[in-house]
GROMACS .gro file of C-alpha atoms in nm:
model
  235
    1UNK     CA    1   1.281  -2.131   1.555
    2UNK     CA    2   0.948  -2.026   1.397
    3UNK     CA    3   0.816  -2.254   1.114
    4UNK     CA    4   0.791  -2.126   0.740
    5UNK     CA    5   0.446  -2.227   0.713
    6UNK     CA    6   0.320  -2.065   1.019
    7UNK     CA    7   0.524  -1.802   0.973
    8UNK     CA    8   0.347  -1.692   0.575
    9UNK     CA    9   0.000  -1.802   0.732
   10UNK     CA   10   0.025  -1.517   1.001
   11UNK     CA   11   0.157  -1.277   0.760
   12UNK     CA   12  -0.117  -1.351   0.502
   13UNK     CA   13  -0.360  -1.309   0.748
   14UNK     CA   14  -0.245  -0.968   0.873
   15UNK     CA   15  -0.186  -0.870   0.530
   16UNK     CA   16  -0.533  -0.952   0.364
   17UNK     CA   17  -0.730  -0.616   0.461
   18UNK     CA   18  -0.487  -0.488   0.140
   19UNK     CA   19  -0.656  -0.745  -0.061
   20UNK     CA   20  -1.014  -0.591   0.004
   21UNK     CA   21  -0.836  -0.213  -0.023
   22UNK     CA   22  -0.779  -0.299  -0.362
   23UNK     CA   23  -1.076  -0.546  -0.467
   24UNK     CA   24  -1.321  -0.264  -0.345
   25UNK     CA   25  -1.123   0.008  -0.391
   26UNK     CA   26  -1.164   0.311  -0.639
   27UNK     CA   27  -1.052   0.187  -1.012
   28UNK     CA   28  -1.175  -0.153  -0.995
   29UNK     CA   29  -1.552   0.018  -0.857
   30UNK     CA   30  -1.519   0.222  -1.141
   31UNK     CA   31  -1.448  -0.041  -1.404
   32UNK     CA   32  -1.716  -0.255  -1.267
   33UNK     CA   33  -1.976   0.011  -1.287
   34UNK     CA   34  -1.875   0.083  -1.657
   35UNK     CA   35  -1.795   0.445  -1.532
   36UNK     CA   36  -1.416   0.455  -1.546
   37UNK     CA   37  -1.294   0.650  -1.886
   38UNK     CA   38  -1.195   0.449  -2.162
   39UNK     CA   39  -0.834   0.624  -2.188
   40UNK     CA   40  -0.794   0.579  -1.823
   41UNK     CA   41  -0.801   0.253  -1.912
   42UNK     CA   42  -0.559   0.256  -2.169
   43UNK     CA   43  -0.299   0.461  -1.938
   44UNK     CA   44  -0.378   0.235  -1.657
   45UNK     CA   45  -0.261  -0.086  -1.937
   46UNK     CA   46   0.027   0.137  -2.087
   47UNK     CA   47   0.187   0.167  -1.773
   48UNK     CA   48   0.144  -0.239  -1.707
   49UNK     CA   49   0.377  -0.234  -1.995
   50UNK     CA   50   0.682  -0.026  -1.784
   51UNK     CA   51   0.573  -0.249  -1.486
   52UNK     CA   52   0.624  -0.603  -1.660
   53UNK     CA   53   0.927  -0.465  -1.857
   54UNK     CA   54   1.074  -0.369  -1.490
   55UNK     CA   55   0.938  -0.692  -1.325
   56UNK     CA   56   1.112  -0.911  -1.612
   57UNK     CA   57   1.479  -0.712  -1.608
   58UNK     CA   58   1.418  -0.767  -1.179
   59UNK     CA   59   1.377  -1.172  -1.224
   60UNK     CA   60   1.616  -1.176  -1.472
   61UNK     CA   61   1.919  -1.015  -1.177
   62UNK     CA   62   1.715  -1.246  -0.940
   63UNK     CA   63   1.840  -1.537  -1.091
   64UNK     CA   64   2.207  -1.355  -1.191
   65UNK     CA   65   2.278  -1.325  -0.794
   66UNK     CA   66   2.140  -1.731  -0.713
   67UNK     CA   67   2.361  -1.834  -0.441
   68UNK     CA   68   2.215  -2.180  -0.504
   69UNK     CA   69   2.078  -2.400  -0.774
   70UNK     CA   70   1.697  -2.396  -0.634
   71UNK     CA   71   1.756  -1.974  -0.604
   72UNK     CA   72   1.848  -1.949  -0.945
   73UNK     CA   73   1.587  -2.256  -1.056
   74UNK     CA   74   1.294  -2.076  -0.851
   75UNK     CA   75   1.361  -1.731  -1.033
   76UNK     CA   76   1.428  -1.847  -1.364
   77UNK     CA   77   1.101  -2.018  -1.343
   78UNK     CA   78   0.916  -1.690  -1.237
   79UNK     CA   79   1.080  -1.529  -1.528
   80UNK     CA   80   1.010  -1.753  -1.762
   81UNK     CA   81   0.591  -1.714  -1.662
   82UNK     CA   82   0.639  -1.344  -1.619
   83UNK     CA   83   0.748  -1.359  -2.023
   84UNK     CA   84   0.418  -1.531  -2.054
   85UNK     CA   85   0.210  -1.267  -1.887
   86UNK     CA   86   0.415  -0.942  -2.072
   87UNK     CA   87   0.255  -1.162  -2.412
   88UNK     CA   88  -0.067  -1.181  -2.284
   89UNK     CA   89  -0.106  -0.798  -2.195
   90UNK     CA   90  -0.025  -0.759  -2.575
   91UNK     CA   91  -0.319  -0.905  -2.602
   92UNK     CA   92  -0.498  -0.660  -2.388
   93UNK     CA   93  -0.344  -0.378  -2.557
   94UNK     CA   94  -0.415  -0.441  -2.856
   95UNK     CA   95  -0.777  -0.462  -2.796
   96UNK     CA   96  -0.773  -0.150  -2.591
   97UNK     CA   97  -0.632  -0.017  -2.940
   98UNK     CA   98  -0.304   0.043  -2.846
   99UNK     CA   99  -0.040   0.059  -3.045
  100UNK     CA  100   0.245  -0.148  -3.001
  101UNK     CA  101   0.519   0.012  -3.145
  102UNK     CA  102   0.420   0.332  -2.917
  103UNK     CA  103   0.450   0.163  -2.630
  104UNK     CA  104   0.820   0.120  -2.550
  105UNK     CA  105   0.859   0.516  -2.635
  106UNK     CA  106   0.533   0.591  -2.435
  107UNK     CA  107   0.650   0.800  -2.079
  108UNK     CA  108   0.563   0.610  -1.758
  109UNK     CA  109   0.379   0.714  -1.455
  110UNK     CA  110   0.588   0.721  -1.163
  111UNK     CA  111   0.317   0.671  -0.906
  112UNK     CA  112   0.229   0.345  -1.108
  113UNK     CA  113   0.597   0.219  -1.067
  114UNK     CA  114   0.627   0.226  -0.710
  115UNK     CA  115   0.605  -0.170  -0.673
  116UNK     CA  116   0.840  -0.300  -0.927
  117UNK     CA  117   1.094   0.013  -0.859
  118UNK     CA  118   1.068  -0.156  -0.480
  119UNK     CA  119   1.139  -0.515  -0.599
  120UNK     CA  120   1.402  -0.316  -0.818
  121UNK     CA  121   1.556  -0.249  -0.392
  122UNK     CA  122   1.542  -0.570  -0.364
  123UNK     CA  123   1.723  -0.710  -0.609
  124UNK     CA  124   2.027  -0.492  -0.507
  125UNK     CA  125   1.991  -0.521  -0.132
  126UNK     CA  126   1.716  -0.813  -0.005
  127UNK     CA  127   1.800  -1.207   0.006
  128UNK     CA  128   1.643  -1.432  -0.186
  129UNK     CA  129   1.367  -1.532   0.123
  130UNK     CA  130   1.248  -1.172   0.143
  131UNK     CA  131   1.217  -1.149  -0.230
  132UNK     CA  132   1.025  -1.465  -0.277
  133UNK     CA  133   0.825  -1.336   0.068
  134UNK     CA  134   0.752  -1.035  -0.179
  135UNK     CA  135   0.587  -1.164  -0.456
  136UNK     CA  136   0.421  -1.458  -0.230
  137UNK     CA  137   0.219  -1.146  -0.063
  138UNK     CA  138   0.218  -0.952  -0.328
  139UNK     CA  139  -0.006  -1.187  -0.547
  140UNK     CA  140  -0.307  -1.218  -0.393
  141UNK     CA  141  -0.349  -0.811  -0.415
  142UNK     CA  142  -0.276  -0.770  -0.770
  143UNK     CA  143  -0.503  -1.096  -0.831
  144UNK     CA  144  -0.786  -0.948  -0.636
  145UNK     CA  145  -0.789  -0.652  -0.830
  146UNK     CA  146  -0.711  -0.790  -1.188
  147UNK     CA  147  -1.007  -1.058  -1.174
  148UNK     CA  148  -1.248  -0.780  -1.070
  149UNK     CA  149  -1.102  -0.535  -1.371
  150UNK     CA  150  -1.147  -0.881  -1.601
  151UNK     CA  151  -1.488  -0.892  -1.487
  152UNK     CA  152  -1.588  -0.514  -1.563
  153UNK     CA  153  -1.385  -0.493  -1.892
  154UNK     CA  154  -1.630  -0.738  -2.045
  155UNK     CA  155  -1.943  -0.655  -1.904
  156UNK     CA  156  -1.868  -0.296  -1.980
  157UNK     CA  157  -1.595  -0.194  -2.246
  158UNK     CA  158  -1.623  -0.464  -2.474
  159UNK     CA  159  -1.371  -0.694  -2.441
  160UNK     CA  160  -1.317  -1.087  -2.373
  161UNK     CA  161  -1.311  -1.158  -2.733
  162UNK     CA  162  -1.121  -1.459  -2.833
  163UNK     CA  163  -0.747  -1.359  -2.973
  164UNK     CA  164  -0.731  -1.506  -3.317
  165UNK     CA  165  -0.509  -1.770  -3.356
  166UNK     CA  166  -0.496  -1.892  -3.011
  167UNK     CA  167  -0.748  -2.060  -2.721
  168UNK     CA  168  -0.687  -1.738  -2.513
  169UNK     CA  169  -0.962  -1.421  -2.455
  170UNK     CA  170  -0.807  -1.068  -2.478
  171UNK     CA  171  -0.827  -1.053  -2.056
  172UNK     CA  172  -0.618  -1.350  -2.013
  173UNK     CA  173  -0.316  -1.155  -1.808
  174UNK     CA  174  -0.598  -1.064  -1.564
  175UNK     CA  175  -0.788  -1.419  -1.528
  176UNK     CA  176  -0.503  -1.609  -1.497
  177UNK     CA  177  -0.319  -1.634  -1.153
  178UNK     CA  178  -0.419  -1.976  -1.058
  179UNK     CA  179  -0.240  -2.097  -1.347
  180UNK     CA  180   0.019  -1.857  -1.341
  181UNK     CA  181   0.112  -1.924  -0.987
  182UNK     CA  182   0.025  -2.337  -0.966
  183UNK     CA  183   0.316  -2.458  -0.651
  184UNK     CA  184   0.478  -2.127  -0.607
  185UNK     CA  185   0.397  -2.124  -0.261
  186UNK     CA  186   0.576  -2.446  -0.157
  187UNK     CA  187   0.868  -2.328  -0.351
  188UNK     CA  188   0.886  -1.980  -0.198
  189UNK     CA  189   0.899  -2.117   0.176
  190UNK     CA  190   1.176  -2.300   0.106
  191UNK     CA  191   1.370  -1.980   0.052
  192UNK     CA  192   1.155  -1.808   0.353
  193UNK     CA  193   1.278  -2.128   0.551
  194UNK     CA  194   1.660  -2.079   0.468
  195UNK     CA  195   1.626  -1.730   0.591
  196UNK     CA  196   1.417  -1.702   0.911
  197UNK     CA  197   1.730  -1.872   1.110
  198UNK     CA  198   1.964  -1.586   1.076
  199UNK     CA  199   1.922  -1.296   1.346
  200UNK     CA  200   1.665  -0.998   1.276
  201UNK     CA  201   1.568  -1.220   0.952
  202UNK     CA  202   1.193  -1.201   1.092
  203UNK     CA  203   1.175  -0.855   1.125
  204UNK     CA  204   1.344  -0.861   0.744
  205UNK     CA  205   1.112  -1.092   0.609
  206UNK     CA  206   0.806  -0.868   0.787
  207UNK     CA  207   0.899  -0.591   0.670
  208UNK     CA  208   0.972  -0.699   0.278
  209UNK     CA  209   0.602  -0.820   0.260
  210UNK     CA  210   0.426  -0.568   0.408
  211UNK     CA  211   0.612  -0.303   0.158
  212UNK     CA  212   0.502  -0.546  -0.109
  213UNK     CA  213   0.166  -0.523  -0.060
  214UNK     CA  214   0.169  -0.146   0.057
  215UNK     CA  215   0.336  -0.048  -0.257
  216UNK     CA  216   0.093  -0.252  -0.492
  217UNK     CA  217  -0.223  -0.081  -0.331
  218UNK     CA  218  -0.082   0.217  -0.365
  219UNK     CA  219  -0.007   0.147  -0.741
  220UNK     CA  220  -0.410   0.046  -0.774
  221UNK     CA  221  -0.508   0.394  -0.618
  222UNK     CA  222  -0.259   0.594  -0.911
  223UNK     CA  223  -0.461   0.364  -1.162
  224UNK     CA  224  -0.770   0.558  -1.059
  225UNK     CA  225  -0.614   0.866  -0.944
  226UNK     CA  226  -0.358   0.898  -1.268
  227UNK     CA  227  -0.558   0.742  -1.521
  228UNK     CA  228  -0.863   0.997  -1.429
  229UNK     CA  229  -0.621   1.280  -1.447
  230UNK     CA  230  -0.504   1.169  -1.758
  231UNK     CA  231  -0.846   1.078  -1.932
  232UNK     CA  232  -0.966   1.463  -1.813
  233UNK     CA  233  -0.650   1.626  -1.981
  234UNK     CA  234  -0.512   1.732  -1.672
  235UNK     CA  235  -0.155   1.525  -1.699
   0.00000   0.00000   0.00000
């Protein structure tokens, strides 16, 4: 029987060119050179706000269809610290200059949706290894690209201002994975490890991470690609 551990190491490794896609790819080379439109920007951060709302009703069915008490203890914990990151984009918004009270009536971006509406599958038809498997891959993509956006958002727009009345600069959501994520790992190939026994689960498991990360590059190229489009007036 193959080994959890081994099993998440060998994926990770075939999986980390989609980490570089995404760390060198088009919007973050843009936001780093200063270059990227301001209101590309705030599309790009308006559409976060669909993504988290999606990625917070997905945890919260996660832990609805637990079949066990570490399930539903694992994915109430990821909700909980996804409800800390959807705060900490306000944040973000707010010193992009975006309005809050537009943004639950403001239309989303399909091609920016792709992920979550794939966790979304999930929910409704993956087990609770392949989900975990998900996110586990899925992090160190969006991370990549979030720390470099971090970076170019305050050497270039402006921001990294302290939020008053708390400890926290206006980029937190992006700078803070390592804290975000502290002993997911361990508690993700537990689930992996309950499912790689049943038949085809490899295969399953494979196949749920790779999408993960596909679908999350492909959401960093519609920043860019969207966010231009809509900056230019041609949306």
């Amino acid at each position: 029987m193959t080994d959890a551990r081994s099993f998440v190491d060998e994926l990770e490794a075939e999986l980390e060119p989609y980490v570089a896609q995404v760390e060198q790819g088009d919007f973050v080379t843009a936001v780093l050179d200063g270059s990227f439109p301001r209101d590309g920007i705030r599309f790009v951060h308006t559409n976060h706000y669909h993504l988290l709302i999606n990625d917070l009703a997905n945890l919260n069915l996660y832990v609805a269809r637990a079949r066990s008490e570490e399930e539903m203890l694992f994915f109430h914990a990821m909700a909980a610290e996804e409800k800390n990151h959807f705060i900490a984009l306000y944040y973000l918004t707010d010193a992009l200059g975006i309005d809050r009270n537009a943004l639950p009536s403001s239309e989303p971006n399909a091609a920016c949706l792709v992920r979550t509406n794939y966790f979304s599958r999930l929910a409704q038809y993956g087990t609770a290894g392949e989900i975990a498997l998900g996110i586990l891959m899925n992090f160190p993509v969006w991370a990549a690209g979030a720390k470099q956006e971090a970076r170019g958002l305050r050497e270039n727009y402006g921001l990294g201002a302290q939020v008053e009345g708390t400890d926290a600069l206006d980029t937190v959501i992006l700078d803070r994975f390592a804290e975000a994520t502290a002993g997911f790992k361990e508690s993700a190939l537990e689930l992996v490890a309950r499912d790689l026994p049943s038949p085809g689960s490899e295969e399953r498991l494979r196949m749920a991470g790779r999408w993960a990360v596909e679908y999350e590059a492909m959401v960093w190229q519609s920043y860019h690609d969207e966010g231009l489009r809509t900056a230019e007036g041609r949306a």
